[in-house]
CSV table of C-alpha atoms in Angstrom, one decimal:
chain,number,residue,atom,x,y,z
A,1,UNK,CA,-105.1,-51.9,-15.2
A,2,UNK,CA,-102.9,-49.9,-12.9
A,3,UNK,CA,-99.8,-48.4,-14.5
A,4,UNK,CA,-101.1,-48.9,-18.1
A,5,UNK,CA,-98.5,-46.6,-19.6
A,6,UNK,CA,-95.7,-49.1,-19.1
A,7,UNK,CA,-97.7,-52.3,-18.3
A,8,UNK,CA,-99.4,-52.2,-21.7
A,9,UNK,CA,-96.2,-52.4,-23.7
A,10,UNK,CA,-94.8,-54.8,-21.1
A,11,UNK,CA,-97.7,-57.3,-21.9
A,12,UNK,CA,-98.0,-56.8,-25.7
A,13,UNK,CA,-94.5,-55.8,-26.9
A,14,UNK,CA,-91.8,-56.8,-24.5
A,15,UNK,CA,-91.0,-56.4,-20.8
A,16,UNK,CA,-87.8,-54.5,-21.7
A,17,UNK,CA,-89.7,-52.0,-23.8
A,18,UNK,CA,-92.2,-51.4,-21.0
A,19,UNK,CA,-89.3,-50.9,-18.5
A,20,UNK,CA,-87.8,-48.2,-20.8
A,21,UNK,CA,-91.2,-46.6,-21.4
A,22,UNK,CA,-91.8,-46.3,-17.6
A,23,UNK,CA,-88.5,-44.6,-17.0
A,24,UNK,CA,-88.9,-42.2,-19.9
A,25,UNK,CA,-92.4,-41.3,-18.7
A,26,UNK,CA,-91.1,-40.5,-15.3
A,27,UNK,CA,-88.2,-38.4,-16.7
A,28,UNK,CA,-90.4,-36.4,-19.0
A,29,UNK,CA,-93.0,-35.5,-16.4
A,30,UNK,CA,-90.3,-34.6,-13.8
A,31,UNK,CA,-88.4,-32.3,-16.2
A,32,UNK,CA,-91.6,-30.5,-17.0
A,33,UNK,CA,-91.8,-29.5,-13.4
A,34,UNK,CA,-88.6,-27.5,-13.6
A,35,UNK,CA,-89.5,-25.9,-16.9
A,36,UNK,CA,-93.0,-24.8,-16.0
A,37,UNK,CA,-92.1,-23.7,-12.5
A,38,UNK,CA,-89.5,-21.3,-14.0
A,39,UNK,CA,-92.0,-20.1,-16.6
A,40,UNK,CA,-94.7,-19.5,-14.0
A,41,UNK,CA,-92.2,-17.6,-11.9
A,42,UNK,CA,-91.5,-15.3,-14.8
A,43,UNK,CA,-95.1,-14.1,-14.8
A,44,UNK,CA,-94.2,-12.2,-11.7
A,45,UNK,CA,-91.4,-10.4,-13.4
A,46,UNK,CA,-92.5,-8.4,-16.4
A,47,UNK,CA,-92.0,-4.9,-17.6
A,48,UNK,CA,-93.0,-3.3,-20.9
A,49,UNK,CA,-90.7,-1.0,-22.8
A,50,UNK,CA,-91.7,2.6,-22.8
A,51,UNK,CA,-91.5,2.8,-26.7
A,52,UNK,CA,-93.7,-0.3,-27.0
A,53,UNK,CA,-96.3,1.3,-24.7
A,54,UNK,CA,-96.2,4.6,-26.7
A,55,UNK,CA,-96.6,2.7,-30.0
A,56,UNK,CA,-99.7,1.0,-28.7
A,57,UNK,CA,-101.1,4.2,-27.3
A,58,UNK,CA,-101.0,3.1,-23.7
A,59,UNK,CA,-102.0,6.0,-21.4
A,60,UNK,CA,-99.1,5.6,-19.0
A,61,UNK,CA,-95.3,5.5,-19.7
A,62,UNK,CA,-94.7,2.4,-17.6
A,63,UNK,CA,-96.3,-0.9,-17.1
A,64,UNK,CA,-94.7,-3.3,-14.7
A,65,UNK,CA,-95.4,-5.6,-11.8
A,66,UNK,CA,-93.6,-4.1,-8.8
A,67,UNK,CA,-93.7,-7.1,-6.6
A,68,UNK,CA,-92.2,-9.3,-9.3
A,69,UNK,CA,-89.5,-6.8,-10.0
A,70,UNK,CA,-88.5,-6.4,-6.4
A,71,UNK,CA,-87.6,-10.1,-5.8
A,72,UNK,CA,-85.3,-12.5,-7.6
A,73,UNK,CA,-86.8,-15.2,-9.8
A,74,UNK,CA,-85.3,-17.8,-7.4
A,75,UNK,CA,-87.7,-16.6,-4.7
A,76,UNK,CA,-90.7,-17.4,-6.8
A,77,UNK,CA,-89.2,-20.7,-7.9
A,78,UNK,CA,-88.7,-21.7,-4.3
A,79,UNK,CA,-92.3,-20.7,-3.4
A,80,UNK,CA,-93.9,-22.7,-6.2
A,81,UNK,CA,-91.7,-25.7,-5.6
A,82,UNK,CA,-92.7,-25.8,-2.0
A,83,UNK,CA,-96.4,-25.5,-2.9
A,84,UNK,CA,-96.0,-28.4,-5.4
A,85,UNK,CA,-94.5,-30.6,-2.8
A,86,UNK,CA,-97.1,-29.9,-0.2
A,87,UNK,CA,-100.0,-30.5,-2.6
A,88,UNK,CA,-98.6,-33.8,-3.8
A,89,UNK,CA,-98.2,-35.0,-0.2
A,90,UNK,CA,-101.8,-34.4,0.5
A,91,UNK,CA,-104.4,-37.1,1.0
A,92,UNK,CA,-105.4,-38.5,-2.4
A,93,UNK,CA,-109.0,-37.2,-2.1
A,94,UNK,CA,-107.8,-33.7,-1.1
A,95,UNK,CA,-105.2,-33.8,-3.9
A,96,UNK,CA,-108.0,-34.7,-6.4
A,97,UNK,CA,-110.1,-31.8,-5.1
A,98,UNK,CA,-107.2,-29.3,-5.5
A,99,UNK,CA,-106.7,-30.5,-9.1
A,100,UNK,CA,-110.4,-30.3,-9.9
A,101,UNK,CA,-110.7,-26.7,-8.5
A,102,UNK,CA,-107.6,-25.5,-10.3
A,103,UNK,CA,-108.8,-27.1,-13.6
A,104,UNK,CA,-112.1,-25.2,-13.2
A,105,UNK,CA,-110.2,-21.9,-12.5
A,106,UNK,CA,-108.0,-22.5,-15.6
A,107,UNK,CA,-111.0,-23.2,-17.8
A,108,UNK,CA,-112.8,-20.1,-16.5
A,109,UNK,CA,-109.8,-18.0,-17.2
A,110,UNK,CA,-109.5,-19.3,-20.7
A,111,UNK,CA,-113.2,-18.5,-21.4
A,112,UNK,CA,-112.7,-15.1,-19.9
A,113,UNK,CA,-109.6,-14.6,-22.1
A,114,UNK,CA,-111.6,-15.5,-25.2
A,115,UNK,CA,-114.5,-13.1,-24.3
A,116,UNK,CA,-112.1,-10.3,-23.4
A,117,UNK,CA,-110.1,-10.4,-26.6
A,118,UNK,CA,-113.2,-10.6,-28.7
A,119,UNK,CA,-114.5,-7.4,-27.0
A,120,UNK,CA,-111.2,-5.6,-27.4
A,121,UNK,CA,-111.1,-6.6,-31.1
A,122,UNK,CA,-114.7,-5.4,-31.6
A,123,UNK,CA,-114.0,-2.0,-30.0
A,124,UNK,CA,-110.9,-1.3,-32.1
A,125,UNK,CA,-109.6,1.2,-29.5
A,126,UNK,CA,-106.3,1.7,-31.4
A,127,UNK,CA,-106.5,3.3,-34.9
A,128,UNK,CA,-104.6,1.2,-37.4
A,129,UNK,CA,-103.9,1.4,-41.1
A,130,UNK,CA,-106.0,-1.7,-41.7
A,131,UNK,CA,-109.7,-1.5,-40.9
A,132,UNK,CA,-110.0,-5.3,-40.9
A,133,UNK,CA,-110.8,-7.1,-37.7
A,134,UNK,CA,-108.3,-9.7,-38.8
A,135,UNK,CA,-105.3,-7.4,-39.3
A,136,UNK,CA,-103.0,-9.6,-37.5
A,137,UNK,CA,-103.7,-12.5,-39.9
A,138,UNK,CA,-103.2,-10.3,-43.0
A,139,UNK,CA,-100.0,-9.1,-44.5
A,140,UNK,CA,-97.3,-8.3,-43.3
A,141,UNK,CA,-98.1,-10.8,-40.5
A,142,UNK,CA,-100.1,-13.5,-42.3
A,143,UNK,CA,-101.8,-16.6,-40.7
A,144,UNK,CA,-98.5,-18.5,-40.4
A,145,UNK,CA,-94.9,-17.6,-39.8
A,146,UNK,CA,-93.2,-16.5,-43.0
A,147,UNK,CA,-89.7,-17.5,-42.0
A,148,UNK,CA,-87.7,-19.3,-39.3
A,149,UNK,CA,-84.7,-17.9,-37.4
A,150,UNK,CA,-81.8,-20.3,-36.7
A,151,UNK,CA,-78.7,-20.1,-34.6
A,152,UNK,CA,-79.2,-16.7,-33.1
A,153,UNK,CA,-76.0,-15.1,-31.7
A,154,UNK,CA,-75.5,-12.7,-28.8
A,155,UNK,CA,-74.7,-9.9,-31.2
A,156,UNK,CA,-78.2,-10.2,-32.7
A,157,UNK,CA,-77.2,-11.9,-36.0
A,158,UNK,CA,-78.9,-15.1,-37.1
A,159,UNK,CA,-79.8,-17.3,-40.1
A,160,UNK,CA,-83.2,-16.5,-41.5
A,161,UNK,CA,-84.9,-19.0,-43.8
A,162,UNK,CA,-88.0,-17.8,-45.7
A,163,UNK,CA,-90.1,-18.9,-48.6
A,164,UNK,CA,-92.0,-22.2,-48.7
A,165,UNK,CA,-89.2,-24.1,-46.9
A,166,UNK,CA,-89.2,-21.4,-44.2
A,167,UNK,CA,-92.9,-21.7,-43.6
A,168,UNK,CA,-92.8,-25.5,-43.5
A,169,UNK,CA,-89.8,-25.6,-41.2
A,170,UNK,CA,-91.3,-23.0,-38.9
A,171,UNK,CA,-94.5,-25.1,-38.7
A,172,UNK,CA,-92.5,-28.3,-38.1
A,173,UNK,CA,-90.5,-26.7,-35.3
A,174,UNK,CA,-93.7,-25.4,-33.7
A,175,UNK,CA,-95.0,-28.9,-33.5
A,176,UNK,CA,-92.3,-29.7,-30.9
A,177,UNK,CA,-93.5,-26.8,-28.8
A,178,UNK,CA,-97.1,-28.0,-29.2
A,179,UNK,CA,-96.1,-31.5,-28.0
A,180,UNK,CA,-94.4,-30.1,-25.0
A,181,UNK,CA,-97.5,-28.1,-24.1
A,182,UNK,CA,-99.9,-31.2,-24.4
A,183,UNK,CA,-97.7,-33.7,-22.5
A,184,UNK,CA,-99.9,-35.0,-19.7
A,185,UNK,CA,-103.1,-35.9,-21.5
A,186,UNK,CA,-102.0,-39.5,-21.1
A,187,UNK,CA,-102.5,-39.2,-17.3
A,188,UNK,CA,-106.1,-40.1,-17.9
A,189,UNK,CA,-105.0,-43.7,-18.6
A,190,UNK,CA,-103.0,-43.7,-15.3
A,191,UNK,CA,-106.3,-43.5,-13.4
A,192,UNK,CA,-107.9,-46.4,-15.3
A,193,UNK,CA,-107.5,-48.7,-12.3
A,194,UNK,CA,-109.6,-46.3,-10.1
A,195,UNK,CA,-112.4,-45.8,-12.6
A,196,UNK,CA,-116.1,-46.2,-11.8
A,197,UNK,CA,-118.0,-49.4,-12.5
A,198,UNK,CA,-117.8,-50.2,-16.2
A,199,UNK,CA,-121.5,-51.2,-16.1
A,200,UNK,CA,-122.6,-47.6,-15.3
A,201,UNK,CA,-119.8,-45.3,-16.5
A,202,UNK,CA,-117.4,-45.0,-19.4
A,203,UNK,CA,-114.8,-42.8,-17.7
A,204,UNK,CA,-111.8,-43.3,-19.9
A,205,UNK,CA,-113.6,-42.7,-23.2
A,206,UNK,CA,-115.5,-39.7,-22.0
A,207,UNK,CA,-112.4,-38.2,-20.3
A,208,UNK,CA,-110.3,-38.5,-23.4
A,209,UNK,CA,-113.0,-37.0,-25.6
A,210,UNK,CA,-113.4,-34.1,-23.1
A,211,UNK,CA,-109.7,-33.4,-23.3
A,212,UNK,CA,-109.9,-33.4,-27.1
A,213,UNK,CA,-112.9,-31.1,-27.1
A,214,UNK,CA,-111.3,-28.7,-24.7
A,215,UNK,CA,-108.1,-28.5,-26.6
A,216,UNK,CA,-109.8,-28.0,-29.9
A,217,UNK,CA,-112.5,-25.6,-28.7
A,218,UNK,CA,-111.0,-23.6,-25.8
A,219,UNK,CA,-107.2,-23.6,-26.5
A,220,UNK,CA,-107.5,-23.2,-30.2
A,221,UNK,CA,-110.2,-20.5,-29.9
A,222,UNK,CA,-108.2,-18.8,-27.2
A,223,UNK,CA,-105.1,-18.7,-29.4
A,224,UNK,CA,-107.2,-17.4,-32.3
A,225,UNK,CA,-108.8,-14.6,-30.3
A,226,UNK,CA,-105.6,-13.4,-28.7
A,227,UNK,CA,-104.1,-13.4,-32.2
A,228,UNK,CA,-106.8,-11.0,-33.3
A,229,UNK,CA,-105.1,-8.3,-31.1
A,230,UNK,CA,-101.5,-9.4,-30.9
A,231,UNK,CA,-99.4,-10.4,-33.9
A,232,UNK,CA,-97.1,-13.4,-33.6
A,233,UNK,CA,-94.1,-11.1,-34.1
A,234,UNK,CA,-94.8,-9.2,-30.9
A,235,UNK,CA,-91.6,-8.8,-29.0
A,236,UNK,CA,-93.3,-9.4,-25.6
A,237,UNK,CA,-94.6,-12.9,-26.5
A,238,UNK,CA,-93.0,-15.6,-24.4
A,239,UNK,CA,-91.6,-18.8,-26.0
A,240,UNK,CA,-94.3,-20.9,-24.5
A,241,UNK,CA,-97.3,-20.4,-22.2
A,242,UNK,CA,-96.9,-21.9,-18.7
A,243,UNK,CA,-99.6,-23.5,-16.7
A,244,UNK,CA,-99.4,-23.2,-12.9
A,245,UNK,CA,-102.1,-25.8,-12.5
A,246,UNK,CA,-100.4,-28.4,-14.7
A,247,UNK,CA,-97.0,-27.6,-13.1
A,248,UNK,CA,-97.8,-29.0,-9.7
A,249,UNK,CA,-99.9,-31.8,-11.1
A,250,UNK,CA,-97.1,-33.3,-13.1
A,251,UNK,CA,-96.0,-35.4,-10.1
A,252,UNK,CA,-99.2,-37.4,-10.4
A,253,UNK,CA,-97.5,-39.9,-12.7
A,254,UNK,CA,-95.7,-41.4,-9.8
A,255,UNK,CA,-99.0,-42.6,-8.4
A,256,UNK,CA,-98.8,-45.4,-10.9
A,257,UNK,CA,-96.0,-46.9,-8.8
A,258,UNK,CA,-98.3,-47.1,-5.8
A,259,UNK,CA,-98.2,-50.9,-5.4
A,260,UNK,CA,-94.4,-51.1,-5.5
A,261,UNK,CA,-93.4,-48.1,-3.4
A,262,UNK,CA,-93.6,-47.1,0.3
A,263,UNK,CA,-96.8,-45.2,1.1
A,264,UNK,CA,-98.1,-43.0,3.8
A,265,UNK,CA,-101.3,-43.9,5.6
A,266,UNK,CA,-103.1,-41.8,3.0
A,267,UNK,CA,-101.9,-44.0,0.1
A,268,UNK,CA,-99.3,-41.5,-1.3
A,269,UNK,CA,-95.9,-42.8,-2.3
A,270,UNK,CA,-94.0,-40.0,-0.6
A,271,UNK,CA,-90.5,-41.3,-1.4
A,272,UNK,CA,-91.3,-41.3,-5.1
A,273,UNK,CA,-93.0,-37.9,-4.9
A,274,UNK,CA,-90.0,-36.4,-3.1
A,275,UNK,CA,-87.4,-37.9,-5.5
A,276,UNK,CA,-89.4,-36.6,-8.5
A,277,UNK,CA,-89.8,-33.2,-6.9
A,278,UNK,CA,-86.0,-32.9,-6.5
A,279,UNK,CA,-85.8,-32.8,-10.3
A,280,UNK,CA,-87.7,-29.5,-10.1
A,281,UNK,CA,-84.7,-27.9,-8.4
A,282,UNK,CA,-83.1,-27.7,-11.9
A,283,UNK,CA,-85.3,-24.6,-12.3
A,284,UNK,CA,-82.7,-22.7,-10.2
A,285,UNK,CA,-80.2,-23.2,-13.1
A,286,UNK,CA,-82.0,-20.6,-15.1
A,287,UNK,CA,-82.9,-18.0,-12.5
A,288,UNK,CA,-80.2,-15.6,-13.7
A,289,UNK,CA,-79.8,-13.3,-16.7
A,290,UNK,CA,-82.8,-14.0,-19.0
A,291,UNK,CA,-84.7,-17.1,-17.8
A,292,UNK,CA,-87.7,-16.3,-20.1
A,293,UNK,CA,-85.7,-17.6,-23.1
A,294,UNK,CA,-86.1,-21.2,-21.8
A,295,UNK,CA,-88.1,-22.9,-24.4
A,296,UNK,CA,-89.0,-26.3,-25.6
A,297,UNK,CA,-87.0,-25.7,-28.8
A,298,UNK,CA,-83.7,-25.6,-26.9
A,299,UNK,CA,-81.7,-28.7,-26.2
A,300,UNK,CA,-80.1,-30.6,-23.4
A,301,UNK,CA,-76.4,-31.0,-22.7
A,302,UNK,CA,-74.2,-28.9,-20.4
A,303,UNK,CA,-71.8,-26.9,-22.5
A,304,UNK,CA,-70.3,-23.4,-22.5
A,305,UNK,CA,-73.8,-22.0,-23.3
A,306,UNK,CA,-76.0,-20.3,-20.7
A,307,UNK,CA,-77.7,-22.1,-17.9
A,308,UNK,CA,-81.1,-21.2,-19.5
A,309,UNK,CA,-80.2,-23.1,-22.6
A,310,UNK,CA,-79.1,-26.1,-20.5
A,311,UNK,CA,-82.5,-26.3,-18.8
A,312,UNK,CA,-84.3,-25.7,-22.1
A,313,UNK,CA,-82.5,-28.6,-23.6
A,314,UNK,CA,-83.8,-30.8,-20.9
A,315,UNK,CA,-87.3,-29.7,-22.0
A,316,UNK,CA,-86.5,-30.8,-25.6
A,317,UNK,CA,-85.3,-34.1,-24.4
A,318,UNK,CA,-88.5,-34.4,-22.4
A,319,UNK,CA,-90.5,-34.0,-25.6
A,320,UNK,CA,-88.4,-36.7,-27.4
A,321,UNK,CA,-88.8,-39.0,-24.5
A,322,UNK,CA,-92.6,-38.8,-24.5
A,323,UNK,CA,-92.8,-39.1,-28.3
A,324,UNK,CA,-90.9,-42.4,-28.0
A,325,UNK,CA,-93.4,-43.5,-25.3
A,326,UNK,CA,-96.3,-42.5,-27.5
A,327,UNK,CA,-94.9,-44.5,-30.4
A,328,UNK,CA,-94.4,-47.5,-28.2
A,329,UNK,CA,-98.0,-47.2,-26.9
A,330,UNK,CA,-99.4,-47.1,-30.4
A,331,UNK,CA,-97.4,-50.2,-31.3
A,332,UNK,CA,-98.6,-51.9,-28.2
A,333,UNK,CA,-102.2,-51.1,-29.1
A,334,UNK,CA,-101.7,-52.6,-32.6
A,335,UNK,CA,-100.3,-55.8,-31.0
A,336,UNK,CA,-103.2,-55.8,-28.5
A,337,UNK,CA,-105.7,-55.6,-31.4
A,338,UNK,CA,-104.2,-58.7,-33.0
A,339,UNK,CA,-104.2,-60.5,-29.7
A,340,UNK,CA,-107.8,-60.0,-28.8
A,341,UNK,CA,-108.8,-60.7,-32.5
A,342,UNK,CA,-107.3,-64.1,-32.1
A,343,UNK,CA,-108.8,-64.5,-28.6
A,344,UNK,CA,-112.3,-63.8,-30.0
A,345,UNK,CA,-111.8,-66.5,-32.7
A,346,UNK,CA,-110.6,-69.1,-30.1
A,347,UNK,CA,-107.0,-69.1,-31.4
A,348,UNK,CA,-105.3,-68.6,-28.1
A,349,UNK,CA,-105.9,-71.9,-26.3
A,350,UNK,CA,-104.7,-71.9,-22.7
A,351,UNK,CA,-104.3,-68.1,-22.6
A,352,UNK,CA,-108.0,-67.3,-22.0
A,353,UNK,CA,-110.7,-69.2,-20.2
A,354,UNK,CA,-112.7,-71.6,-22.1
A,355,UNK,CA,-116.1,-70.2,-23.3
A,356,UNK,CA,-115.0,-66.6,-22.9
A,357,UNK,CA,-114.1,-65.9,-26.5
A,358,UNK,CA,-117.1,-63.6,-27.1
A,359,UNK,CA,-115.9,-61.3,-24.3
A,360,UNK,CA,-113.0,-60.2,-26.6
A,361,UNK,CA,-115.0,-59.5,-29.7
A,362,UNK,CA,-114.6,-55.7,-30.3
A,363,UNK,CA,-117.3,-55.8,-33.0
A,364,UNK,CA,-120.0,-56.4,-30.3
A,365,UNK,CA,-121.7,-53.5,-28.6
A,366,UNK,CA,-121.2,-55.2,-25.3
A,367,UNK,CA,-117.5,-54.7,-25.5
A,368,UNK,CA,-116.8,-52.0,-22.9
A,369,UNK,CA,-114.1,-50.0,-24.7
A,370,UNK,CA,-115.2,-49.5,-28.2
A,371,UNK,CA,-114.2,-46.5,-30.4
A,372,UNK,CA,-114.6,-45.7,-34.1
A,373,UNK,CA,-111.9,-46.1,-36.7
A,374,UNK,CA,-109.9,-48.5,-34.5
A,375,UNK,CA,-110.3,-51.7,-36.6
A,376,UNK,CA,-107.9,-52.6,-38.1
A,377,UNK,CA,-106.3,-49.6,-36.3
A,378,UNK,CA,-105.9,-46.5,-38.5
A,379,UNK,CA,-105.7,-44.2,-35.4
A,380,UNK,CA,-102.9,-46.3,-33.9
A,381,UNK,CA,-101.0,-46.3,-37.3
A,382,UNK,CA,-101.5,-42.6,-37.6
A,383,UNK,CA,-100.3,-42.0,-34.1
A,384,UNK,CA,-97.3,-44.3,-34.4
A,385,UNK,CA,-96.2,-42.7,-37.8
A,386,UNK,CA,-96.7,-39.1,-36.6
A,387,UNK,CA,-94.9,-39.6,-33.3
A,388,UNK,CA,-92.0,-41.5,-34.9
A,389,UNK,CA,-91.5,-38.8,-37.5
A,390,UNK,CA,-91.6,-36.0,-35.0
A,391,UNK,CA,-89.1,-37.8,-32.8
A,392,UNK,CA,-86.7,-38.5,-35.6
A,393,UNK,CA,-86.8,-35.1,-37.3
A,394,UNK,CA,-87.2,-32.9,-34.3
A,395,UNK,CA,-83.5,-32.1,-34.2
A,396,UNK,CA,-83.2,-31.1,-37.8
A,397,UNK,CA,-81.9,-27.6,-36.8
A,398,UNK,CA,-78.7,-29.3,-35.5
A,399,UNK,CA,-77.7,-30.2,-39.1
A,400,UNK,CA,-78.0,-26.6,-40.4
A,401,UNK,CA,-74.5,-25.2,-40.8
A,402,UNK,CA,-72.7,-24.6,-38.5
A,403,UNK,CA,-73.4,-28.1,-37.1
A,404,UNK,CA,-74.5,-27.9,-33.5
A,405,UNK,CA,-73.2,-30.8,-31.5
A,406,UNK,CA,-75.1,-29.9,-28.3
A,407,UNK,CA,-78.4,-29.7,-30.2
A,408,UNK,CA,-77.7,-33.0,-31.9
A,409,UNK,CA,-77.0,-34.8,-28.7
A,410,UNK,CA,-80.0,-33.3,-27.0
A,411,UNK,CA,-82.4,-34.3,-29.7
A,412,UNK,CA,-81.1,-37.9,-30.2
A,413,UNK,CA,-79.5,-39.1,-27.0
A,414,UNK,CA,-83.0,-40.3,-26.0
A,415,UNK,CA,-82.9,-42.9,-28.7
A,416,UNK,CA,-79.6,-44.4,-27.4
A,417,UNK,CA,-80.8,-44.3,-23.8
A,418,UNK,CA,-84.1,-46.0,-24.7
A,419,UNK,CA,-82.2,-48.8,-26.4
A,420,UNK,CA,-79.8,-49.0,-23.5
A,421,UNK,CA,-82.6,-49.5,-21.0
A,422,UNK,CA,-84.1,-52.3,-23.1
A,423,UNK,CA,-80.7,-54.0,-23.4
A,424,UNK,CA,-80.0,-53.6,-19.7
A,425,UNK,CA,-83.3,-55.2,-18.8
A,426,UNK,CA,-82.6,-58.2,-21.0
A,427,UNK,CA,-79.0,-58.6,-19.8
A,428,UNK,CA,-80.4,-58.7,-16.2
A,429,UNK,CA,-83.3,-61.0,-17.1
A,430,UNK,CA,-81.7,-63.4,-19.6
A,431,UNK,CA,-78.3,-63.4,-17.9
A,432,UNK,CA,-76.3,-62.9,-21.1
A,433,UNK,CA,-74.6,-60.1,-23.0
A,434,UNK,CA,-75.3,-61.8,-26.3
A,435,UNK,CA,-78.3,-60.0,-28.0
A,436,UNK,CA,-79.0,-63.1,-30.1
A,437,UNK,CA,-79.7,-65.1,-26.9
A,438,UNK,CA,-82.3,-62.6,-25.6
A,439,UNK,CA,-85.9,-63.7,-25.7
A,440,UNK,CA,-89.0,-61.6,-26.2
A,441,UNK,CA,-90.9,-61.5,-22.9
A,442,UNK,CA,-94.5,-60.5,-23.7
A,443,UNK,CA,-97.2,-62.4,-21.7
A,444,UNK,CA,-100.2,-61.1,-23.8
A,445,UNK,CA,-102.2,-61.5,-20.6
A,446,UNK,CA,-105.9,-60.8,-21.2
A,447,UNK,CA,-107.4,-62.2,-18.0
A,448,UNK,CA,-106.2,-59.4,-15.7
A,449,UNK,CA,-108.3,-57.4,-15.3
A,450,UNK,CA,-111.2,-59.8,-15.8
A,451,UNK,CA,-113.0,-59.0,-19.1
A,452,UNK,CA,-116.5,-57.7,-18.8
A,453,UNK,CA,-119.6,-57.1,-20.9
A,454,UNK,CA,-121.8,-54.1,-20.7
A,455,UNK,CA,-125.1,-52.8,-21.9
A,456,UNK,CA,-124.5,-49.5,-23.7
A,457,UNK,CA,-128.0,-48.3,-23.0
A,458,UNK,CA,-127.3,-48.3,-19.3
A,459,UNK,CA,-124.1,-46.3,-19.3
A,460,UNK,CA,-123.7,-42.7,-18.6
A,461,UNK,CA,-122.7,-40.4,-21.4
A,462,UNK,CA,-125.0,-42.0,-24.0
A,463,UNK,CA,-127.8,-39.8,-25.3
A,464,UNK,CA,-131.0,-41.9,-25.4
A,465,UNK,CA,-134.7,-41.4,-24.9
A,466,UNK,CA,-136.1,-42.2,-21.5
A,467,UNK,CA,-139.3,-43.1,-23.3
A,468,UNK,CA,-138.4,-44.2,-26.9
A,469,UNK,CA,-142.1,-44.0,-27.9
A,470,UNK,CA,-142.5,-40.3,-27.2
A,471,UNK,CA,-141.1,-37.1,-28.6
A,472,UNK,CA,-137.8,-35.5,-27.4
A,473,UNK,CA,-139.9,-32.6,-26.2
A,474,UNK,CA,-141.6,-34.5,-23.4
A,475,UNK,CA,-140.4,-33.9,-19.9
A,476,UNK,CA,-138.7,-37.3,-19.3
A,477,UNK,CA,-136.8,-37.1,-22.6
A,478,UNK,CA,-135.7,-33.6,-22.0
A,479,UNK,CA,-134.3,-34.6,-18.6
A,480,UNK,CA,-132.4,-37.4,-20.4
A,481,UNK,CA,-130.8,-34.7,-22.6
A,482,UNK,CA,-129.9,-32.6,-19.6
A,483,UNK,CA,-128.3,-35.5,-17.8
A,484,UNK,CA,-126.2,-36.5,-20.8
A,485,UNK,CA,-125.1,-32.9,-21.3
A,486,UNK,CA,-124.1,-32.6,-17.6
A,487,UNK,CA,-121.9,-35.8,-17.9
A,488,UNK,CA,-120.0,-34.1,-20.7
A,489,UNK,CA,-119.8,-30.7,-19.2
A,490,UNK,CA,-118.9,-31.4,-15.6
């Protein structure tokens, strides 16, 4: 279905919940534009300290990017914002090609980064006290952070919590940053309405698995190999790694509104794209002083703090927003499971066509979207619980003395806004301010799109013998292996 991120909860939870989820998704994706454009701009503006270079036996006394140092960060922010807008106004097919090419470039870069750091570690060009290849994962650095720093002040003082609690709290806080970095994987579901024929392809399932494999294999391996040469305490490490490719693709979420918004002749909702792009102008808030400190661990309200912290707080609110959306989606899936289970048993008279009960039976191999461990729904329960806990406790640092009102508001205002949007929708729909008079509006529609049955043996992505009576080593079966492998690699 088109717009599944908000249409799914609209059908199986409540229309008001879907309405709130839609706006939160838009807000989260739009704010990421500002945060990542600023981070990408800072890549052009770096300079290593002379003492740092000397300690690491660098042959020169300076290492800087002259072009980046000669121009203000606002110049690079402007350039990237213009590029983002132009790319998102391209014809949809061209837009897709740009995204595909940039994704290939990014994956190639990550593979190169893994190889490069492995070689550097093997060469051991800098003599160190420890002869181990894993010196950055041994004491005094260790595999995990040994403490967490809270409420840093301009004079350099801060609260440092160590021990078991410090390790746990550092890990928990890092989870917020991780969520910020992976926001966007749900975009696969946005394209569901444009997938290939279900009879021949299994695009959604294969795409989601590819994302998981790339994150687990490439990103995790990349982090590990970089960590072999650079300890996590290195003073030049940024708060988060930006992605230029993801930055200008974040506007893709507005494509889900395509049926409701004005389009160009190329099918692009340019009014929605432009309005979303305007949120990226917030990046100019943090182009002075020390923009690199903008991080997903900051919070969101405008106070007497620096402009960098203000933009960073928007990033934290973006994380909370998407965690609420993910929680809603997991709950929607659980409701969907119950609905199709009843439909397959014929317990929804009038809501499905007579004689189509078998089309909703997830236990049958002919059901097009089957996945393991989804009955009765352990994945959805795990996702709902994890996202809810992260959203609720992401702002724990606000409660550490001295209490931080801006951090508290930034971390939890999203809950109030989410409930307000739901209430607003019901006030407008039910025409009453009395919550007790509001009704749940969930159609539980299963006939749109029309349910289908498939033959798994004929779908791409499944490894099967071309000739089941012969060995895998015969030519036709080897070609089958290569075709299956190409589906997963391309």
